[in-house]
């Protein structure tokens, strides 16, 4: 049986974390899709620290 080191899993998660910039979209009403949140109803955005 093949086993993987926890370092391998942690490195993969780090790559995902670095590739994605968490962003909060402030909207005028509740959007049903990401496109609506990012454009149609967007009042502003805040990047996560």
Backbone as JSON Lines, residues from 0, in Angstrom:
{"i":0,"aa":"X","n":[0.84,-1.17,0.0],"ca":[0.0,0.0,0.0],"c":[0.89,1.24,0.0]}
{"i":1,"aa":"X","n":[0.57,2.17,-0.87],"ca":[1.33,3.42,-0.96],"c":[0.84,4.4,0.1]}
{"i":2,"aa":"X","n":[1.79,5.04,0.76],"ca":[1.42,6.07,1.73],"c":[2.1,7.38,1.32]}
{"i":3,"aa":"X","n":[1.48,8.46,1.69],"ca":[2.0,9.78,1.38],"c":[2.31,10.53,2.67]}
{"i":4,"aa":"X","n":[3.33,11.31,2.62],"ca":[3.72,12.12,3.76],"c":[2.72,13.27,3.94]}
{"i":5,"aa":"X","n":[2.49,13.69,5.17],"ca":[1.63,14.84,5.43],"c":[2.18,16.1,4.77]}
{"i":6,"aa":"X","n":[3.49,16.18,4.6],"ca":[4.1,17.34,3.94],"c":[3.59,17.48,2.51]}
{"i":7,"aa":"X","n":[3.37,16.36,1.85],"ca":[2.86,16.39,0.48],"c":[1.45,16.99,0.45]}
{"i":8,"aa":"X","n":[0.6,16.57,1.37],"ca":[-0.75,17.12,1.44],"c":[-0.71,18.61,1.8]}
{"i":9,"aa":"X","n":[0.11,18.97,2.76],"ca":[0.2,20.37,3.18],"c":[0.68,21.26,2.05]}
{"i":10,"aa":"X","n":[1.64,20.78,1.27],"ca":[2.16,21.56,0.15],"c":[1.07,21.79,-0.9]}
{"i":11,"aa":"X","n":[0.25,20.76,-1.14],"ca":[-0.84,20.91,-2.1],"c":[-1.85,21.93,-1.64]}
{"i":12,"aa":"X","n":[-2.17,21.93,-0.35],"ca":[-3.11,22.9,0.19],"c":[-2.54,24.31,0.14]}
{"i":13,"aa":"X","n":[-1.24,24.44,0.35],"ca":[-0.59,25.75,0.3],"c":[-0.67,26.33,-1.11]}
{"i":14,"aa":"X","n":[-0.49,25.48,-2.11],"ca":[-0.58,25.94,-3.51],"c":[-1.98,26.46,-3.79]}
{"i":15,"aa":"X","n":[-3.01,25.75,-3.32],"ca":[-4.38,26.22,-3.52],"c":[-4.62,27.54,-2.8]}
{"i":16,"aa":"X","n":[-4.12,27.66,-1.59],"ca":[-4.31,28.88,-0.81],"c":[-3.64,30.07,-1.49]}
{"i":17,"aa":"X","n":[-2.45,29.86,-2.03],"ca":[-1.72,30.95,-2.68],"c":[-2.34,31.34,-4.01]}
{"i":18,"aa":"X","n":[-3.02,30.41,-4.68],"ca":[-3.59,30.67,-6.0],"c":[-4.89,31.46,-5.92]}
{"i":19,"aa":"X","n":[-5.54,31.41,-4.8],"ca":[-6.85,32.04,-4.66],"c":[-6.74,33.23,-3.72]}
{"i":20,"aa":"X","n":[-7.25,34.37,-4.15],"ca":[-7.3,35.55,-3.29],"c":[-8.7,35.66,-2.72]}
{"i":21,"aa":"X","n":[-8.85,35.42,-1.42],"ca":[-10.19,35.54,-0.84],"c":[-10.7,36.98,-0.99]}
{"i":22,"aa":"X","n":[-11.92,37.13,-1.44],"ca":[-12.47,38.46,-1.68],"c":[-13.93,38.47,-1.21]}
{"i":23,"aa":"X","n":[-14.28,39.48,-0.49],"ca":[-15.64,39.68,-0.03],"c":[-16.3,40.69,-0.94]}
{"i":24,"aa":"X","n":[-17.42,40.31,-1.54],"ca":[-18.18,41.23,-2.4],"c":[-19.36,41.77,-1.59]}
{"i":25,"aa":"X","n":[-19.46,43.07,-1.48],"ca":[-20.6,43.71,-0.81],"c":[-21.63,44.02,-1.89]}
{"i":26,"aa":"X","n":[-22.85,43.5,-1.71],"ca":[-23.87,43.58,-2.76],"c":[-25.11,44.31,-2.29]}
{"i":27,"aa":"X","n":[-25.84,44.88,-3.25],"ca":[-27.07,45.61,-2.95],"c":[-28.24,44.66,-2.67]}
{"i":28,"aa":"X","n":[-28.16,43.45,-3.17],"ca":[-29.15,42.41,-2.88],"c":[-28.47,41.06,-3.01]}
{"i":29,"aa":"X","n":[-29.16,39.99,-2.61],"ca":[-28.54,38.67,-2.62],"c":[-28.41,38.14,-4.04]}
{"i":30,"aa":"X","n":[-27.17,37.9,-4.49],"ca":[-26.97,37.35,-5.83],"c":[-27.21,35.84,-5.83]}
{"i":31,"aa":"X","n":[-27.55,35.29,-6.99],"ca":[-27.72,33.84,-7.11],"c":[-26.54,33.19,-7.81]}
{"i":32,"aa":"X","n":[-25.67,34.0,-8.43],"ca":[-24.47,33.47,-9.08],"c":[-23.27,34.34,-8.73]}
{"i":33,"aa":"X","n":[-22.09,33.8,-8.96],"ca":[-20.88,34.58,-8.71],"c":[-20.81,35.79,-9.65]}
{"i":34,"aa":"X","n":[-21.26,35.6,-10.87],"ca":[-21.21,36.71,-11.84],"c":[-22.06,37.89,-11.35]}
{"i":35,"aa":"X","n":[-23.21,37.61,-10.79],"ca":[-24.03,38.68,-10.25],"c":[-23.34,39.35,-9.07]}
{"i":36,"aa":"X","n":[-22.7,38.56,-8.22],"ca":[-22.0,39.12,-7.05],"c":[-20.83,39.98,-7.47]}
{"i":37,"aa":"X","n":[-20.14,39.58,-8.53],"ca":[-18.93,40.28,-8.95],"c":[-19.2,41.49,-9.84]}
{"i":38,"aa":"X","n":[-20.41,41.56,-10.44],"ca":[-20.66,42.67,-11.36],"c":[-22.0,43.36,-11.12]}
{"i":39,"aa":"X","n":[-23.08,42.63,-11.27],"ca":[-24.42,43.23,-11.29],"c":[-24.8,43.93,-10.0]}
{"i":40,"aa":"X","n":[-24.67,43.24,-8.87],"ca":[-25.12,43.77,-7.59],"c":[-23.99,44.29,-6.71]}
{"i":41,"aa":"X","n":[-22.8,44.37,-7.26],"ca":[-21.62,44.75,-6.46],"c":[-21.64,46.21,-6.08]}
{"i":42,"aa":"X","n":[-21.49,46.47,-4.78],"ca":[-21.33,47.83,-4.29],"c":[-19.86,48.11,-3.98]}
{"i":43,"aa":"X","n":[-19.13,47.06,-3.65],"ca":[-17.72,47.2,-3.33],"c":[-17.11,45.85,-3.01]}
{"i":44,"aa":"X","n":[-15.79,45.81,-2.85],"ca":[-15.09,44.57,-2.5],"c":[-14.08,44.83,-1.4]}
{"i":45,"aa":"X","n":[-13.71,43.77,-0.71],"ca":[-12.68,43.83,0.32],"c":[-11.85,42.59,0.19]}
{"i":46,"aa":"X","n":[-10.53,42.74,-0.02],"ca":[-9.63,41.6,-0.05],"c":[-9.32,41.16,1.36]}
{"i":47,"aa":"X","n":[-9.29,39.87,1.57],"ca":[-8.98,39.33,2.89],"c":[-7.49,39.55,3.2]}
{"i":48,"aa":"X","n":[-7.18,39.74,4.46],"ca":[-5.77,39.95,4.82],"c":[-4.94,38.7,4.63]}
